[in-house]
mmCIF file of C-alpha atoms in Angstrom:
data_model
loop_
_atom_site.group_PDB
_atom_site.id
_atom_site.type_symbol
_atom_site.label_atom_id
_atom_site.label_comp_id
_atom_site.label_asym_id
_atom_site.label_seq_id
_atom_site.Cartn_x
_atom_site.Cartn_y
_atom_site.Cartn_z
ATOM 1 C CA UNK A 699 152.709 59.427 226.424
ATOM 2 C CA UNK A 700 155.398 61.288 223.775
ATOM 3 C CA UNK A 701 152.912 62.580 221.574
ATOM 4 C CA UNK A 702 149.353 61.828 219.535
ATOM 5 C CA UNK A 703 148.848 61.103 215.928
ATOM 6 C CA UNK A 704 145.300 62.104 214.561
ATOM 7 C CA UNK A 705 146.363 60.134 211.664
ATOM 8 C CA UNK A 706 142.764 59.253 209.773
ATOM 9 C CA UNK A 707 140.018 61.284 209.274
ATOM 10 C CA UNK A 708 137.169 59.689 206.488
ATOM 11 C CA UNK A 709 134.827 62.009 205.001
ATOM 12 C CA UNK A 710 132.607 61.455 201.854
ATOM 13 C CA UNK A 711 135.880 61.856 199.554
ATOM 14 C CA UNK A 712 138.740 62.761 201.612
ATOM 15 C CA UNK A 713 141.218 61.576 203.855
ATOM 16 C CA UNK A 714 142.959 64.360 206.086
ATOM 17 C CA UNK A 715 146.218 63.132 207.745
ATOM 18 C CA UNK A 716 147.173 65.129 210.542
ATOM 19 C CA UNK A 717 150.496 64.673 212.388
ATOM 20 C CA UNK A 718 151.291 66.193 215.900
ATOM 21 C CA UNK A 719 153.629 65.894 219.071
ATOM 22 C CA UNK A 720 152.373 66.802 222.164
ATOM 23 C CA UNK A 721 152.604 65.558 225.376
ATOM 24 C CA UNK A 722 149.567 63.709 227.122
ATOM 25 C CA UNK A 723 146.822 65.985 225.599
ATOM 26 C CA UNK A 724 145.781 66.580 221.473
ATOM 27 C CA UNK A 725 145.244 69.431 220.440
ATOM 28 C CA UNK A 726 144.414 70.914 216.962
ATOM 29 C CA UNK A 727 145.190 74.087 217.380
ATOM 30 C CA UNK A 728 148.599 74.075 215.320
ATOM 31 C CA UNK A 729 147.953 70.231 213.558
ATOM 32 C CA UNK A 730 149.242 70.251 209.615
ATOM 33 C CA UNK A 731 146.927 68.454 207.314
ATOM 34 C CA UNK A 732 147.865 66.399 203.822
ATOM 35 C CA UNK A 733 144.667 65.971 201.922
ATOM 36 C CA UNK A 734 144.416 63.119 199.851
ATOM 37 C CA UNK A 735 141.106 62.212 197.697
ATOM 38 C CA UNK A 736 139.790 58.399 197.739
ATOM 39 C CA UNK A 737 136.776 57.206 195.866
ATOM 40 C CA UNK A 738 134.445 56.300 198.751
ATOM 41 C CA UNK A 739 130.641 57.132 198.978
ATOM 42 C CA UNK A 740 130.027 59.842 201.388
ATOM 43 C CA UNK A 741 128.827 59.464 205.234
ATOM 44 C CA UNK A 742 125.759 61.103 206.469
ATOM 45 C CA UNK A 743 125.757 61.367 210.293
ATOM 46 C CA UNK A 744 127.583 58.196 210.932
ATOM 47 C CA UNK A 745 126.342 57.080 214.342
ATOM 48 C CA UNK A 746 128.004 53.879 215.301
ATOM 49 C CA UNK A 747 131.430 51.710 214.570
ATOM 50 C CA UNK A 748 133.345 48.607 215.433
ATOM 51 C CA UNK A 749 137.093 47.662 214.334
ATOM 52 C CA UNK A 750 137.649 44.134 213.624
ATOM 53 C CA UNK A 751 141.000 41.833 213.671
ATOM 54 C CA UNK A 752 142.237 42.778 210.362
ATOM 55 C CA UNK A 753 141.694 46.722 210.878
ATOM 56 C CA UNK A 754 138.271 47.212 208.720
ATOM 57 C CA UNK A 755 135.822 49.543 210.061
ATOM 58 C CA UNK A 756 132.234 48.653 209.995
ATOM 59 C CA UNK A 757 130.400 52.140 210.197
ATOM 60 C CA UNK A 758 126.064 52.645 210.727
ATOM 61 C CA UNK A 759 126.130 55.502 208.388
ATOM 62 C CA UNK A 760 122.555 56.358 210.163
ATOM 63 C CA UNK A 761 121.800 59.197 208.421
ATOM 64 C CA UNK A 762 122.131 57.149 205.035
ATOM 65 C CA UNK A 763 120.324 53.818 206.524
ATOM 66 C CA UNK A 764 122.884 52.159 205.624
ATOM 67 C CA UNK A 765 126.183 50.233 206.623
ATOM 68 C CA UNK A 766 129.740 51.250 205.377
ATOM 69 C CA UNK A 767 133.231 49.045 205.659
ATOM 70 C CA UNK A 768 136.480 50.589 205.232
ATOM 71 C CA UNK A 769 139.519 49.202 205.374
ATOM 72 C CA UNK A 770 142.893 50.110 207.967
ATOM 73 C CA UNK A 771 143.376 52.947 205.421
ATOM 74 C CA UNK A 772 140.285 54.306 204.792
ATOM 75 C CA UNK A 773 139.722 52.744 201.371
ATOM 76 C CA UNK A 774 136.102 51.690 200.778
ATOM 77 C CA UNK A 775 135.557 48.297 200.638
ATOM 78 C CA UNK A 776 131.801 47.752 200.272
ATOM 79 C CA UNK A 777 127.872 49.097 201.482
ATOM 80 C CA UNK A 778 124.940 48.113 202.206
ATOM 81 C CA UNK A 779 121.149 48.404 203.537
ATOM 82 C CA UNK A 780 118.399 51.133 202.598
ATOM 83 C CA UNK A 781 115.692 52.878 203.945
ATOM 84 C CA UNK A 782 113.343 50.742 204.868
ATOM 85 C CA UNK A 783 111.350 47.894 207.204
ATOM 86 C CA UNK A 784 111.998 45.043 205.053
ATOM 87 C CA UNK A 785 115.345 42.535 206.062
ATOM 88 C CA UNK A 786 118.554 44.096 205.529
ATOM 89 C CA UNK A 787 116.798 47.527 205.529
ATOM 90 C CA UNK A 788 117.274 50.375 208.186
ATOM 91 C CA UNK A 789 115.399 53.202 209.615
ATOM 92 C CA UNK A 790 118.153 55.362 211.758
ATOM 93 C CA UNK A 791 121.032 52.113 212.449
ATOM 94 C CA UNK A 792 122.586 53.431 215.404
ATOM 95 C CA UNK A 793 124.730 50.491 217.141
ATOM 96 C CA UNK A 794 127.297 48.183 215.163
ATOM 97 C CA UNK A 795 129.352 45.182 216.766
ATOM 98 C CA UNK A 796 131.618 42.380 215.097
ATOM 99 C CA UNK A 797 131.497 38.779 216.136
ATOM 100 C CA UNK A 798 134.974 38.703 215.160
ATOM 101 C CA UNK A 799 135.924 34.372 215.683
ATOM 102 C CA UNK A 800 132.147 33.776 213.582
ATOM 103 C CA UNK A 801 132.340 37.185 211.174
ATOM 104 C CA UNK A 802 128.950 38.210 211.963
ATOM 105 C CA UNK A 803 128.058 41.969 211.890
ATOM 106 C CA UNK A 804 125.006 42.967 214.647
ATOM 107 C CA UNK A 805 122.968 46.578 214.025
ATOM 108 C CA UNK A 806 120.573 48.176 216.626
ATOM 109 C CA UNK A 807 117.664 49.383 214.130
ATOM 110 C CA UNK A 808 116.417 51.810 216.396
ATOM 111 C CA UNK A 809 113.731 53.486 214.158
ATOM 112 C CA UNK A 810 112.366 50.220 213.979
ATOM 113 C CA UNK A 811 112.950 49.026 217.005
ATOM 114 C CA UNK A 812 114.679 45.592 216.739
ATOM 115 C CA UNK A 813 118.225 44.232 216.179
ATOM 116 C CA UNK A 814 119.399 42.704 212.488
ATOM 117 C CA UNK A 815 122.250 40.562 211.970
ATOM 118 C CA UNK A 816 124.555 40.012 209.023
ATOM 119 C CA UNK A 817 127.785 38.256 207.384
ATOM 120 C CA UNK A 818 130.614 40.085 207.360
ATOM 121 C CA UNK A 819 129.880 40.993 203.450
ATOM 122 C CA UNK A 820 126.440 42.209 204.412
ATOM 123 C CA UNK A 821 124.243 39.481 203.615
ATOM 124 C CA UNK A 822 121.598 39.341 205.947
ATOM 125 C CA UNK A 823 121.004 36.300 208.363
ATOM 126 C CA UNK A 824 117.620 37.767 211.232
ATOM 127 C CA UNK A 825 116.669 39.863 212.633
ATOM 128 C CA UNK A 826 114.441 40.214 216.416
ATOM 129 C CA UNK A 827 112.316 43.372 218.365
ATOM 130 C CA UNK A 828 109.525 45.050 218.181
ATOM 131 C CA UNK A 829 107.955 48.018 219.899
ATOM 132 C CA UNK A 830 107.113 47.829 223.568
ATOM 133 C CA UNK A 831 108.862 46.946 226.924
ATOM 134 C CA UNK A 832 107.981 43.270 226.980
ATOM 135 C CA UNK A 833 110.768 40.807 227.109
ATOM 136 C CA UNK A 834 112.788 40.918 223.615
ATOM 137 C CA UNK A 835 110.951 44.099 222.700
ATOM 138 C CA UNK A 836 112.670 47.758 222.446
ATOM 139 C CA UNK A 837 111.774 51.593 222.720
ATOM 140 C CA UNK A 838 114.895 52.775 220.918
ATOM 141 C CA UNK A 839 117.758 50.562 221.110
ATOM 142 C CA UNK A 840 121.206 51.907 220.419
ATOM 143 C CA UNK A 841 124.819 50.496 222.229
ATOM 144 C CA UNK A 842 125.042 46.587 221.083
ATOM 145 C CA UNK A 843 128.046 44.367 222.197
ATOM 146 C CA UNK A 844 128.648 40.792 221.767
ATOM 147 C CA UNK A 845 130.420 38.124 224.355
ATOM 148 C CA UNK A 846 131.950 36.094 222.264
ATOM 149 C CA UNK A 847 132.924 33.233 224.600
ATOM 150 C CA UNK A 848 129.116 32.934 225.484
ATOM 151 C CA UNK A 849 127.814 34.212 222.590
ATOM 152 C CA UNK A 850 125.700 36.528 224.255
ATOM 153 C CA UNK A 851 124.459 39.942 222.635
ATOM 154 C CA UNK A 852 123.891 42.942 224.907
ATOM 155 C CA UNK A 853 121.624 45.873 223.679
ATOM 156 C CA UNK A 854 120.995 49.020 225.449
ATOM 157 C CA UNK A 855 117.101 49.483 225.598
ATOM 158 C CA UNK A 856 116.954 53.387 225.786
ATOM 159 C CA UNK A 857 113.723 54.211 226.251
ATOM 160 C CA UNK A 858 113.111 51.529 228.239
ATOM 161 C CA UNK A 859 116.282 52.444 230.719
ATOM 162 C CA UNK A 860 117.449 48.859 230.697
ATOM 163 C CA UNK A 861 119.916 46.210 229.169
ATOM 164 C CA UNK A 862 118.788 43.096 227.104
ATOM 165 C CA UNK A 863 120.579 39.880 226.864
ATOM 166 C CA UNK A 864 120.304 37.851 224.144
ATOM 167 C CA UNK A 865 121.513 34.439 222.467
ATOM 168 C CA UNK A 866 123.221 34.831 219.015
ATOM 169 C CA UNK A 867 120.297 33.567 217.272
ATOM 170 C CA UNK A 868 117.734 36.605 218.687
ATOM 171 C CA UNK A 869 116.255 34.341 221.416
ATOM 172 C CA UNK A 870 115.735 36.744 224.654
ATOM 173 C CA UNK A 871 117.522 35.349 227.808
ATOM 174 C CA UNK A 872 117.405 38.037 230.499
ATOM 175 C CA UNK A 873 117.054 42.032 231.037
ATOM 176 C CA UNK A 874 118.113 44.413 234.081
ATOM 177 C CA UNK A 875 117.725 48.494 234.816
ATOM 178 C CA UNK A 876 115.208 51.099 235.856
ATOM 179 C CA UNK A 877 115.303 54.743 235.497
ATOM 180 C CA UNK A 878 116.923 55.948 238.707
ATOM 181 C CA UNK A 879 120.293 56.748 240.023
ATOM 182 C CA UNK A 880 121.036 54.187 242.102
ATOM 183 C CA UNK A 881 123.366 50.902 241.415
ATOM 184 C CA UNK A 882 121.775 48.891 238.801
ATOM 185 C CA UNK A 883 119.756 51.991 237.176
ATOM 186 C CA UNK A 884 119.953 54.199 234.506
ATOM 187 C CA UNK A 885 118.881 57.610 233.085
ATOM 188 C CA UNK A 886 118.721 56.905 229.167
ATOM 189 C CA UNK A 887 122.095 54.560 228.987
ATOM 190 C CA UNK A 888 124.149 55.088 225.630
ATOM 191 C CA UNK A 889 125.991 52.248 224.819
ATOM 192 C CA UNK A 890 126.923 48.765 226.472
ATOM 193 C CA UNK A 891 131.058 47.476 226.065
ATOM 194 C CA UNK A 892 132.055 43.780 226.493
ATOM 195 C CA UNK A 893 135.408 43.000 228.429
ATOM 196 C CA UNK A 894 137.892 39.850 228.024
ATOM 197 C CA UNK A 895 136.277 38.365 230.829
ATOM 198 C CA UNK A 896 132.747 39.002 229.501
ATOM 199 C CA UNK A 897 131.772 42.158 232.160
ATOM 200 C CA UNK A 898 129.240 44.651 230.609
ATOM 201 C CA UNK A 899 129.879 48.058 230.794
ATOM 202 C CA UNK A 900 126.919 50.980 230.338
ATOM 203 C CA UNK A 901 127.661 54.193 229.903
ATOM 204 C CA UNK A 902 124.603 55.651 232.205
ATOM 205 C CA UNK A 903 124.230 58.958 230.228
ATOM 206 C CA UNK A 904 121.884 60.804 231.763
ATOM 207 C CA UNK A 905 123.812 60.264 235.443
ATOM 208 C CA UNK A 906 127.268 60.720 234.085
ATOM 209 C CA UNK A 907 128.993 57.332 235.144
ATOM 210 C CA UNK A 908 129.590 54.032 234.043
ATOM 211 C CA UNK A 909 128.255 50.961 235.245
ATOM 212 C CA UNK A 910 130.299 47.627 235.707
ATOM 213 C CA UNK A 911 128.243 43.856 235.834
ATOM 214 C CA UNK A 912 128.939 40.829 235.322
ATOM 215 C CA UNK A 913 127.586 38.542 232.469
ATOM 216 C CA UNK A 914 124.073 37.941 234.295
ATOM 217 C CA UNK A 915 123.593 41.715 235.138
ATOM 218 C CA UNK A 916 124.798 41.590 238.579
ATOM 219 C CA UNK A 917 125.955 44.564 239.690
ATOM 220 C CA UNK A 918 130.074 45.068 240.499
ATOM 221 C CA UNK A 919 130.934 48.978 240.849
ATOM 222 C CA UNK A 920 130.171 52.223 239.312
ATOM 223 C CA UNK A 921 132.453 55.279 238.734
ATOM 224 C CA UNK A 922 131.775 58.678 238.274
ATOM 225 C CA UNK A 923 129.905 61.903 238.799
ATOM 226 C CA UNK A 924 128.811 65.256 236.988
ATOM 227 C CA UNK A 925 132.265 67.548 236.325
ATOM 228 C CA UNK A 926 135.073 68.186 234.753
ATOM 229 C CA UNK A 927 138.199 66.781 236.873
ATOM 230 C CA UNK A 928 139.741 63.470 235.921
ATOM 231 C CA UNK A 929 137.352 60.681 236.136
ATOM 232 C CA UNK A 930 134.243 62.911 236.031
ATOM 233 C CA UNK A 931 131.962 63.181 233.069
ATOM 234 C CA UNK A 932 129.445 65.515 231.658
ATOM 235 C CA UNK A 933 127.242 63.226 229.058
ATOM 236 C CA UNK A 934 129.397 60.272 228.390
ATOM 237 C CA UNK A 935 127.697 59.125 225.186
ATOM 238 C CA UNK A 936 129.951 56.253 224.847
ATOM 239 C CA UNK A 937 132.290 54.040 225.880
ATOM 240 C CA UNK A 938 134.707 50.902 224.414
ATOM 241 C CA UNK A 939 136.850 48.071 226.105
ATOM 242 C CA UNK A 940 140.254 47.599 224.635
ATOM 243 C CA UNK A 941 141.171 44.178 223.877
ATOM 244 C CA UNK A 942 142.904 41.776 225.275
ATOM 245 C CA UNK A 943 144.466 44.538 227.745
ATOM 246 C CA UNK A 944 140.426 45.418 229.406
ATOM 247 C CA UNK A 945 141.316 49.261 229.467
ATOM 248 C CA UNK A 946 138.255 51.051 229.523
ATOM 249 C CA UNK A 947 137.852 54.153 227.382
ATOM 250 C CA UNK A 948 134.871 57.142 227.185
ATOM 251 C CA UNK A 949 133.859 59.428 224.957
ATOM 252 C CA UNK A 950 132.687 62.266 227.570
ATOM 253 C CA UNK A 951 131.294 64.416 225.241
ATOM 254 C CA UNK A 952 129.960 67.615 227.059
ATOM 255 C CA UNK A 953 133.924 68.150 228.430
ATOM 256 C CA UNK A 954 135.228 67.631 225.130
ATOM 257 C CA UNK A 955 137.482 64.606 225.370
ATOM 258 C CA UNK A 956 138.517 60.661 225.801
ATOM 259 C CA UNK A 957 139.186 59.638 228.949
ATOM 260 C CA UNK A 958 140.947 55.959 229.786
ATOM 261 C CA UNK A 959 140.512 53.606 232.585
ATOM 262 C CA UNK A 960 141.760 50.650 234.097
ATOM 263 C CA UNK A 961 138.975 47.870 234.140
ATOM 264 C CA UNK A 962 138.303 49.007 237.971
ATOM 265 C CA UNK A 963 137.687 52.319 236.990
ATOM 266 C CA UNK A 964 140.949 53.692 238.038
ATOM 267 C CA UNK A 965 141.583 57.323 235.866
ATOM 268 C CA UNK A 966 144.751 56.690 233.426
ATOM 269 C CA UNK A 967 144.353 59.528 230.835
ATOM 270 C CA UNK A 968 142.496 61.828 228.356
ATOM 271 C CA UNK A 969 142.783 63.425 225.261
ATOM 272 C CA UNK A 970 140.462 66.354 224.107
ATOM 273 C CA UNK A 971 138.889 66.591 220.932
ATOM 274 C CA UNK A 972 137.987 69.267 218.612
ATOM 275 C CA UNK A 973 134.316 71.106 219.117
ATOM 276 C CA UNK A 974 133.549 69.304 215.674
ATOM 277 C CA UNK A 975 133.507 65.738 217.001
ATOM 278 C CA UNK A 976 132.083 66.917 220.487
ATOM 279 C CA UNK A 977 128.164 66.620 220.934
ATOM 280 C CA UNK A 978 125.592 66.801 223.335
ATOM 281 C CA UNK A 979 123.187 64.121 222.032
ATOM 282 C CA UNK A 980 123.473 60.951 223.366
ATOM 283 C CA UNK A 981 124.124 59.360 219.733
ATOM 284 C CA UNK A 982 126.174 62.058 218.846
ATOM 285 C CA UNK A 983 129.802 60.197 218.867
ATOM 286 C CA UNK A 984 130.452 56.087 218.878
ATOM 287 C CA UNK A 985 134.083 54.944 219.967
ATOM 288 C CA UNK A 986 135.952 51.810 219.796
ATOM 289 C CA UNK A 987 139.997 50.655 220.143
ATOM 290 C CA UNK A 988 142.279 48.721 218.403
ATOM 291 C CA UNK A 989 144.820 46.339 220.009
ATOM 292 C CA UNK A 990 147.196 48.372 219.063
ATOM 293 C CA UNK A 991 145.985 51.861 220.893
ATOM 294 C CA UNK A 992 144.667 53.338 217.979
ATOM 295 C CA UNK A 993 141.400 55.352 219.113
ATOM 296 C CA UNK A 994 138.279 55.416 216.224
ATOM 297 C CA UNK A 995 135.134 58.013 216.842
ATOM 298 C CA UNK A 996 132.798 58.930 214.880
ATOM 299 C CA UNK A 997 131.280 62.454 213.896
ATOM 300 C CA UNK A 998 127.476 62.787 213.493
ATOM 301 C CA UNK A 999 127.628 66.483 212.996
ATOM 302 C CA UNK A 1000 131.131 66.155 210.977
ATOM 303 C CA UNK A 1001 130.388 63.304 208.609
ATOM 304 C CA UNK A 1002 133.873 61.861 209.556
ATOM 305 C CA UNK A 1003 135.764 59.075 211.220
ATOM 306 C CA UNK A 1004 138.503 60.420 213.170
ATOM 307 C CA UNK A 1005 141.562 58.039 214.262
ATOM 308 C CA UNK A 1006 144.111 59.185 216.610
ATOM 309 C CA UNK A 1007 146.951 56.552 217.095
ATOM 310 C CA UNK A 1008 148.975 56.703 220.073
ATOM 311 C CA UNK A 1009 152.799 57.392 219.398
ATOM 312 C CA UNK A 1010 155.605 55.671 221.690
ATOM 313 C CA UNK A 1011 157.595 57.987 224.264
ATOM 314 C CA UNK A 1012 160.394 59.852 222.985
#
């Protein structure tokens, strides 16, 4: 890879553009910044966000209980939600995904413990969960992902150490996981990622791997293990699948960086990030991809999107 472009970063009324050539690695260190001011409402420990086919961004601004779109530039486009248990309210939204063929918006509610779902604009359509471990029921949901083909919704059920499947409409259809280590379990898994060929991916937080399965929950492979080398982790808190190419890419948050892998879990590359995006909560950074490359995370302790675009070899 020539060289890394950090070329968006939202905050509540700025957008930094920062420029750099490196080789396979970003680093900040030496990065020149153009400020430019933009008339968007301010983010408040933005927890969650999604990309869809025309390059908006669809952000849980959690600490706002509320839900933010952007456009490829950064330019606000609208808001909406509040604090609240009523529909189209929010108490901590945590998870976003795009049904992009349909233009539905899904949001994990964690602090109230149940899914809501919405048009594209923000208008709210249901909404399904409650407290408890029954079937359908959460203790803390907070990775969502949709299979569009199937139209199947996956939510990670935190506190319950499991995955929930569900049809578009909020009707429960299956559930898998314990707490454990071995295949098939999880210690308090982050987030949940969707491939072309409708696998599921978890990012098992608490046993620093990711888990592959197919649409039904059965298990395929797992990759993995507490450290710092390529391919190891130390509190992945999230993870993304790049369409239509599969790639598979991880926030691991307690070594500081991205790392990207083939659909099999084969190591392709990393980039590190600054101590400003990294955190140790499990929440503390969401991730997705563009088509195009272009990586978007978000910053609970920054209040900022970051983008970093891959540039072509030189």
């Amino acid at each position: 890879m020539g060289g890394i472009r950090l070329s968006t970063l939202i905050t509540g009324l700025t957008i930094v553009c920062i420029t750099i050539s490196v080789g396979s690695l970003l680093s900040f260190a030496h990065a020149q910044s153009i400020q430019k001011t933009i008339g968007s409402p301010g983010l408040n420990a933005p927890s969650g966000i999604v990309v869809d086919t025309k390059g908006n961004l669809y952000v849980a601004d959690s600490g706002n209980n509320r839900i933010q779109e952007f456009d490829a530039n950064g330019k606000f486009i609208r808001t909406w939600g509040s604090f609240g248990t009523s529909d189209g309210q929010f108490n901590n939204p945590l998870g976003i995904t795009v049904d992009y063929a349909r233009g539905y918006v899904y949001v994990t509610d964690s602090g109230n413990n149940r899914v809501e779902k919405f048009t594209s604009n923000g208008t709210f359509v249901t909404k399904w969960g409650s407290f408890g471990k029954g079937d359908g029921e959460f203790n803390t949901p907070i990775g969502i992902d949709e299979d569009e083909a199937k139209q199947n919704v996956y939510v990670t059920d935190v506190g319950n150490n499991r995955v929930e499947r569900f049809a578009s409409n909020g009707l429960f259809v299956s559930q898998w996981g314990s707490i454990g280590s071995g295949p098939s379990q999880f210690n308090n898994p982050g987030r949940v990622a969707v491939d072309p060929s409708g696998n599921v991916f978890v990012a098992d937080f608490g046993n620093d791997r990711i888990e592959k399965f197919d649409g039904n929950g059965k298990f395929i492979n797992m990759w993995g293990s507490l450290g710092q080398g390529n391919g190891q982790f130390y509190n992945p808190t999230d993870m993304t699948v790049q369409f239509p190419q599969g790639n598979v890419y991880v926030v691991d948050t307690g070594n500081q960086r991205v790392q990207e892998f083939s659909n099999d879990g084969k190591f392709l590359n990393k980039w590190e990030l600054p101590g400003s995006i990294a955190s140790s909560s499990i929440i503390g950074v969401d991730i997705d991809v563009n088509s195009a490359g272009a990586i978007f995370l978000t910053s609970k302790s920054g209040d900022n999107i970051n983008v970093i675009t891959s540039l072509p070899a030189r």
